[in-house]
XYZ file of C-alpha atoms in Angstrom:
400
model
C 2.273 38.372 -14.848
C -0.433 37.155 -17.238
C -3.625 35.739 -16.118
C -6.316 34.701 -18.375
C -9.364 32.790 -18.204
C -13.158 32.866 -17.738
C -15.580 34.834 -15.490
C -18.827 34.704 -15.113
C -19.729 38.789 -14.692
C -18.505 41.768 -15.326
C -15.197 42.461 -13.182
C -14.945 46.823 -13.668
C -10.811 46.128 -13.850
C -12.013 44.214 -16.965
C -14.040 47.212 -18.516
C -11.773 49.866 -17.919
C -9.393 48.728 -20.541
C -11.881 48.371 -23.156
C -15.182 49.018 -22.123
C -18.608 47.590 -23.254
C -16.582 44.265 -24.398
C -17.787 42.327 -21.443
C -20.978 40.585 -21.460
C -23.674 41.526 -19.319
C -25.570 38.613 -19.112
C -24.161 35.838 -16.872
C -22.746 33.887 -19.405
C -19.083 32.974 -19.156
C -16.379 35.672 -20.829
C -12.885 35.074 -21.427
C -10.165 37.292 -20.514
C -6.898 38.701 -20.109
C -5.150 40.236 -17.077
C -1.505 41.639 -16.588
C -0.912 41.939 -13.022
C 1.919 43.963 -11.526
C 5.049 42.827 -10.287
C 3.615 42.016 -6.580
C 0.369 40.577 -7.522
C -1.223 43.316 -6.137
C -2.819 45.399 -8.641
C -3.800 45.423 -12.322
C -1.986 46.730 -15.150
C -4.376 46.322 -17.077
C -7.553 43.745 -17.982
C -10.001 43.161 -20.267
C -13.007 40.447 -21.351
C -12.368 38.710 -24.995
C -14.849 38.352 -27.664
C -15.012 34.545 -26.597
C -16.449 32.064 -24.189
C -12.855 30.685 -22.047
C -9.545 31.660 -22.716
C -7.125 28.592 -22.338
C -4.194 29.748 -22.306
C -1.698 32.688 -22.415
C 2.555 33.206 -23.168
C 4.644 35.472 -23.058
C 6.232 36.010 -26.461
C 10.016 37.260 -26.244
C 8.956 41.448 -26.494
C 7.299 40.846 -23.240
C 3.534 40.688 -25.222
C 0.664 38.241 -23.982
C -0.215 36.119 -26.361
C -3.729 34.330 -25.584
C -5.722 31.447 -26.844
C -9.206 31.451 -26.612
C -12.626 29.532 -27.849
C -15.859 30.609 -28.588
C -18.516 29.017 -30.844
C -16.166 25.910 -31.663
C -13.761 28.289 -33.019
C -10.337 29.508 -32.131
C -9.107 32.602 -31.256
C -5.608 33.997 -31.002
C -4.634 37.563 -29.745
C -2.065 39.390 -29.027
C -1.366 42.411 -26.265
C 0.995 44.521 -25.343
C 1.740 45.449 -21.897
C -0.098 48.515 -22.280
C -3.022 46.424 -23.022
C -2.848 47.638 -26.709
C -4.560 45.043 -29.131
C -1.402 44.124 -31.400
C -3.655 41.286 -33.394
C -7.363 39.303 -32.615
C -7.745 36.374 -35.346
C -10.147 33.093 -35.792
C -9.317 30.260 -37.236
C -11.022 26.840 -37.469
C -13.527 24.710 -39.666
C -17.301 24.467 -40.062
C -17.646 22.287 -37.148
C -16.629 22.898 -33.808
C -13.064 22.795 -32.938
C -11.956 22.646 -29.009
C -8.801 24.242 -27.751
C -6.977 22.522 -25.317
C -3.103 23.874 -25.054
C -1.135 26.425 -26.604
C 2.739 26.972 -26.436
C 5.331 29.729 -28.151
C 8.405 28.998 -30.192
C 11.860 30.004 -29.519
C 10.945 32.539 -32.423
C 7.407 33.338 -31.057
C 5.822 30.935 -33.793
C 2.792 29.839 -32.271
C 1.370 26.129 -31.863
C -2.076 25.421 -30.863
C -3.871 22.129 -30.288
C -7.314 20.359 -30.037
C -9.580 18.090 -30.920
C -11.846 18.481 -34.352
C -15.074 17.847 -35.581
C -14.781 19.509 -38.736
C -13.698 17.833 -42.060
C -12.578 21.317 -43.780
C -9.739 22.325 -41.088
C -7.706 25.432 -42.871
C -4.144 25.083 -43.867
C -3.671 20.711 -43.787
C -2.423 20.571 -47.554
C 1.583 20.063 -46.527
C 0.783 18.354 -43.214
C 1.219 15.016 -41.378
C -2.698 14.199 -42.252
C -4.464 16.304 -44.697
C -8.240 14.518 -44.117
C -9.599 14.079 -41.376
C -9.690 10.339 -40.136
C -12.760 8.649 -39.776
C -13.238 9.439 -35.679
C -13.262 12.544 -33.526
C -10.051 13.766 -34.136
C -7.012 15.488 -32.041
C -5.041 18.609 -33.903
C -2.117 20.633 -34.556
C -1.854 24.204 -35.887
C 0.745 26.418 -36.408
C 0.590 30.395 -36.770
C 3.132 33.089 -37.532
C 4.490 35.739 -34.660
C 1.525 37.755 -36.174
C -1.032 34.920 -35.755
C -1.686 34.313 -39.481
C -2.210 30.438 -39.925
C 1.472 28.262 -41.763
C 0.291 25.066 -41.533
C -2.438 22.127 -39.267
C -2.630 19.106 -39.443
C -5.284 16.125 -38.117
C -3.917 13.482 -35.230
C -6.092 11.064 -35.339
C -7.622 7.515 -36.547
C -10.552 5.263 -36.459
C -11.171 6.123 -32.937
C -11.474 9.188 -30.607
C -8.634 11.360 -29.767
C -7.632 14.817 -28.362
C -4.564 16.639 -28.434
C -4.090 18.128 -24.794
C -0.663 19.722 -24.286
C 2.106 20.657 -26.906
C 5.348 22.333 -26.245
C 8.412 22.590 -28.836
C 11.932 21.958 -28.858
C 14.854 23.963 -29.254
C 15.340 22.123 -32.751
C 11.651 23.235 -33.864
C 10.240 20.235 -33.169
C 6.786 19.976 -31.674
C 5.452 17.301 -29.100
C 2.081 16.752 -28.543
C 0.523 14.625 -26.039
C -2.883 13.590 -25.135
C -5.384 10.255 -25.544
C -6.656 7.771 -28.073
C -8.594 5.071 -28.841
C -7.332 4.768 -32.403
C -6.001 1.332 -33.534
C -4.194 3.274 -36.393
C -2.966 6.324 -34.491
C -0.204 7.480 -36.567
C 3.418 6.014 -34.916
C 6.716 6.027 -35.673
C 9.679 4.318 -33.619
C 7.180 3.272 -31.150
C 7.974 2.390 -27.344
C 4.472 0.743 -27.661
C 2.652 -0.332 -30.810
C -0.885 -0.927 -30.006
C -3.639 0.038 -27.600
C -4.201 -1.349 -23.724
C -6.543 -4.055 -24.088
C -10.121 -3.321 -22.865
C -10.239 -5.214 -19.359
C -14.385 -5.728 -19.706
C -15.210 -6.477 -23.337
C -18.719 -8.261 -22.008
C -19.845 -4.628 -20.615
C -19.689 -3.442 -24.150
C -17.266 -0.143 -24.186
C -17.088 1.540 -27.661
C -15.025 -0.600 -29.662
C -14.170 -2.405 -26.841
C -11.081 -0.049 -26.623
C -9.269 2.204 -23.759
C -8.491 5.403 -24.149
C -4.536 5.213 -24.143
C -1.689 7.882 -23.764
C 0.815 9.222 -26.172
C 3.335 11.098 -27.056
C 4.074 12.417 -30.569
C 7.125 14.668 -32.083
C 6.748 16.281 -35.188
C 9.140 18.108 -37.521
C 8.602 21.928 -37.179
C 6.395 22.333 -40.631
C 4.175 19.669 -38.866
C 4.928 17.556 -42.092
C 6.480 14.105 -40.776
C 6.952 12.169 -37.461
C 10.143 12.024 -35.799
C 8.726 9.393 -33.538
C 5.308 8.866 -32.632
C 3.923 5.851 -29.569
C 1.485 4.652 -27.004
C 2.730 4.799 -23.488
C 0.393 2.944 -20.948
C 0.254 2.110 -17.432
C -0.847 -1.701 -15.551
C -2.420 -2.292 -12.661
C -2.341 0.144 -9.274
C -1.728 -0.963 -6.399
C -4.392 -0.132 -4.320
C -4.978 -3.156 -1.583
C -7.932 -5.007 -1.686
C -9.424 -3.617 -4.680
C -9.466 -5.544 -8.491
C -9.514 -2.144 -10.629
C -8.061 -1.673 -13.559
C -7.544 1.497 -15.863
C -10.129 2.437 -18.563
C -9.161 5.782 -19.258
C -5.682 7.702 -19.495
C -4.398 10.717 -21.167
C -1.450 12.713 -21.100
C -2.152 15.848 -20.310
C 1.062 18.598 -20.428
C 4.701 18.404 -22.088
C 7.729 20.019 -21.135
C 11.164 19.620 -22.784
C 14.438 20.241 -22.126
C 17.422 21.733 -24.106
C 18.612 17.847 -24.849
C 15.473 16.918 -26.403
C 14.376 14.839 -23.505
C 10.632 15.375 -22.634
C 8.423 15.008 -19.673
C 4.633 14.325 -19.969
C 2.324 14.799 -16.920
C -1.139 12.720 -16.682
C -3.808 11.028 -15.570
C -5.351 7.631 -15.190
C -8.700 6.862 -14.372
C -9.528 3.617 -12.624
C -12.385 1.021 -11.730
C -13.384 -2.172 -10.143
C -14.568 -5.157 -12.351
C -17.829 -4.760 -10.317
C -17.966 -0.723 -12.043
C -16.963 0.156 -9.079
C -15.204 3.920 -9.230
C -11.895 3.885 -7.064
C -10.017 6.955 -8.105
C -7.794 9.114 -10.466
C -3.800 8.623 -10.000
C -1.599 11.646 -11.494
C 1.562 10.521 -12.788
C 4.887 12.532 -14.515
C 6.635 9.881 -17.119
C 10.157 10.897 -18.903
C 11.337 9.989 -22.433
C 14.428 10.720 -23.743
C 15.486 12.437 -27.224
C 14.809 9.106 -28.747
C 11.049 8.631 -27.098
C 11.792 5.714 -25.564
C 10.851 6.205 -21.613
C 12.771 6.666 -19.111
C 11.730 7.447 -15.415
C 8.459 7.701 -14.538
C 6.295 8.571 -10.761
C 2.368 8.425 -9.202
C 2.401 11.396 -7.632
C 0.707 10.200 -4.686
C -0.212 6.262 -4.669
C -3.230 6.138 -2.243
C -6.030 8.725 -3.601
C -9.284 8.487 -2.146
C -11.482 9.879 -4.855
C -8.696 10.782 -6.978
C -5.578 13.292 -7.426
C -4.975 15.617 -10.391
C -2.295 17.025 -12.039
C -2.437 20.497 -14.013
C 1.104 22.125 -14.502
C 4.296 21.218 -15.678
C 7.231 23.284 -16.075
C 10.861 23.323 -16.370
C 12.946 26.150 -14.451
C 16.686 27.740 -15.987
C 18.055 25.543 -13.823
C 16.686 22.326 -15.375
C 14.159 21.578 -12.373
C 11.048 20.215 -12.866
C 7.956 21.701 -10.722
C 4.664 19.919 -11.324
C 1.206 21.199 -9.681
C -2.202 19.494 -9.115
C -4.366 18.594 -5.914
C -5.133 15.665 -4.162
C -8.082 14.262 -2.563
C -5.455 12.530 0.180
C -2.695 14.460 0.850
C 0.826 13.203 2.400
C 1.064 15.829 5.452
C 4.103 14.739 7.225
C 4.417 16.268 10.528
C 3.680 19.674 9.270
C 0.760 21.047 11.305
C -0.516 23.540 9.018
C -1.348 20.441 6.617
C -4.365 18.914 6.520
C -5.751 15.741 4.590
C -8.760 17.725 3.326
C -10.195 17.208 -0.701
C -8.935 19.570 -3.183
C -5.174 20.268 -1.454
C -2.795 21.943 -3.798
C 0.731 20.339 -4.105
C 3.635 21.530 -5.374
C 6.657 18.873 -6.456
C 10.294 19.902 -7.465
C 12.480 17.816 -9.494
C 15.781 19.230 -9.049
C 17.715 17.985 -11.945
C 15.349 16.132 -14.591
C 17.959 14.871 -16.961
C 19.422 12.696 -14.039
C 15.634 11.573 -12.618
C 15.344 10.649 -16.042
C 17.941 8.034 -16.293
C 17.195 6.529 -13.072
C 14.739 4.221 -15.004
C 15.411 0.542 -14.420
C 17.823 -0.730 -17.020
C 15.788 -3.277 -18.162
C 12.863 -0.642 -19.269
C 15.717 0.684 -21.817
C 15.832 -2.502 -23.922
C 14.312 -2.364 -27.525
C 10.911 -4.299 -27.532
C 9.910 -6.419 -30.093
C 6.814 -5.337 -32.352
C 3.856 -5.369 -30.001
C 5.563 -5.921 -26.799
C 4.097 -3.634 -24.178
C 6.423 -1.669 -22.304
C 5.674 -0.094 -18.691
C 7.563 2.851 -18.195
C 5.828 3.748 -14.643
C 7.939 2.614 -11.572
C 7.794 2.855 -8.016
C 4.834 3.763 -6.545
C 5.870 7.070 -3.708
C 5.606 10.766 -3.862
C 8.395 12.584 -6.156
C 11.317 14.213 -3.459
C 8.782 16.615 -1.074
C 5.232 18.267 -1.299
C 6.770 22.010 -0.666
C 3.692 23.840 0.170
C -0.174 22.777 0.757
C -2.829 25.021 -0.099
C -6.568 24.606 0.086
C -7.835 24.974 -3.725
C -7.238 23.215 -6.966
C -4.176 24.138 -8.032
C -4.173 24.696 -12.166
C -0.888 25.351 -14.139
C 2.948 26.357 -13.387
C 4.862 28.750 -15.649
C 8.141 30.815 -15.381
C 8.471 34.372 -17.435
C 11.291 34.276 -19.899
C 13.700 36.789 -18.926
């Protein structure tokens, strides 16, 4: 198994692969890790020449391949399971770039994405946007097996936006999700054509605009939109309380072998009064179309809020989402306790059919501009499986 990450000394498992590479200040170093079969020892480990290392695959050979940032730059390596260096590249502008997600190919073509500062990103000549738009703006990269840049693009508009999870489909395409307050966020067969209305325009947010969800498929040469849309959420329903959403994001994608995909995310609420209430974690379905389907909260009465880290999708078409909440649904299990920062663990068993349990009237076409709310219901997804103290932070399965 793969680990990688940040620490914040040096770890001697770390040096003993290749020594002198960690830092010896107290600084953060990112790093890579391939543990043994039981979890109980290392195969080998070692620090990267970068500040955090966001994420790691497994490419088909069995080699990790990790993403990492450091100065506003990416990295991209590449190890065997020897913990022999098969490639260590950079890649980004002359401003800062910030990584967010990473995902493989069926053919170990590898996707990165971000947000962007920098109006010189490498490689945008045959992509969706070739300039960068006028705002902050989210990303999409794509490198050979060997980690030597195809193609990027820009995802963006007149108003912030990050790229935050990407994973492909078995036809090549990519889907990226994330958050934006762009009026002219690029769309394309859109669910939803417009932003969520800012719900206090007198207190004066930027723009007077909400940071809103999407979710965004691309053709494989990251070249053209298959469909691109907005996806927001109304009120919660949190007795006795006004609030009202002024942030969301998706955060992770997952899709399945029919082209349906399943977004995991956030949304941030407050009281008119600025009152903070809480962060509800949601999973949301669209099907090969990107129109939504079925859609959860996670848990519908946080305290200070509930997160959601991991999504992934098992041979046998389950989905199994992790995160913590602040107030945990215990049951009668004694072991459980309604603590802050719980882990949970949720299991889909067949997403395809959770999918199409949406309510038939969220299927219809809307007309241009007609918002559509593709969140339902308002209880836990099937069981919490196992509670354990800690945040929990991703889910993954090992291609075999």
């Amino acid at each position: 198994m793969f680990v990688a990450g940040r620490t914040y000394g040096i770890i001697p498992e770390h040096e003993a692969t290749y020594p002198g590479m960690c830092l010896s200040d107290p600084g953060s170093t990112a790093f890579l890790s391939l543990l043994a079969d039981d979890g109980g020892s290392f195969v080998f480990s070692t620090c990267l020449p970068a500040d955090e290392a966001v994420a790691v695959e497994v490419s088909q050979a069995g080699d990790g391949v990790v993403a990492a940032q450091n100065g506003g730059q990416l990295f991209l390596g590449s190890y065997l399971d020897t913990g022999v260096q098969e490639f260590l590249w950079h890649w980004g502008g002359s401003s800062e770039e910030e990584i967010f997600d990473m995902t493989l190919s069926v053919n170990d073509w590898i996707i990165v994405v971000g947000q962007t500062e920098s109006i010189d990103l490498p490689n945008t000549t045959s992509g969706l946007q070739s300039e960068k738009p006028p705002a902050a703006s989210g990303f999409v990269a794509k490198f050979n097996p060997s980690g030597l840049p195809v193609v990027a693009t820009y995802l963006g508009g007149d108003g912030l936006t990050e790229a935050i999870g990407v994973a492909t489909g078995f036809d090549g395409g990519v889907y990226v999700t994330g958050t934006t307050e762009a009026e002219d966020f690029p769309l394309k067969n859109a669910a939803r054509k417009k932003l969520r209305e800012s719900p206090w325009p007198e207190l004066g947010w930027p723009w007077g605009r909400v940071s809103t969800p999407f979710l965004t498929k691309l053709d494989s040469g990251l070249g053209s939109l298959v469909y691109s849309t907005y996806f927001i959420k109304e009120k919660l329903p949190i007795d006795g309380h006004d609030e009202v959403v002024d942030h969301e994001e998706g955060r992770k994608v997952v899709v399945d072998k029919a082209g349906n995909a399943y977004v995991i995310g956030m949304s941030q609420t407050y009281t008119q009064s600025n009152y903070y209430v809480g962060v509800f974690a949601w999973v949301a379905g669209f099907d090969k179309w990107g129109w939504p389907g079925n859609s959860r909260i996670l848990n519908p009465t946080p305290t200070h809020g509930d997160e959601v880290y991991g999504i992934a999708l098992s041979d046998d078409n389950a989905l199994h989402i992790v995160g913590h909440a602040d107030l945990l649904w215990c049951g009668s299990d004694p072991a459980c306790t309604e603590s802050d920062m719980n882990l949970y663990g949720v299991r889909i068993d067949d997403a395809a059919e959770w999918l199409a349990k949406a309510d038939p009237a969220q299927r219809k076409c809307p007309a241009v501009g007609e918002p559509v709310n593709i969140y339902t219901g308002n209880t836990w997804l099937d069981q919490v499986d196992t509670v354990i103290p800690g945040p929990g932070r991703g889910v993954s399965f090992i291609r075999s």
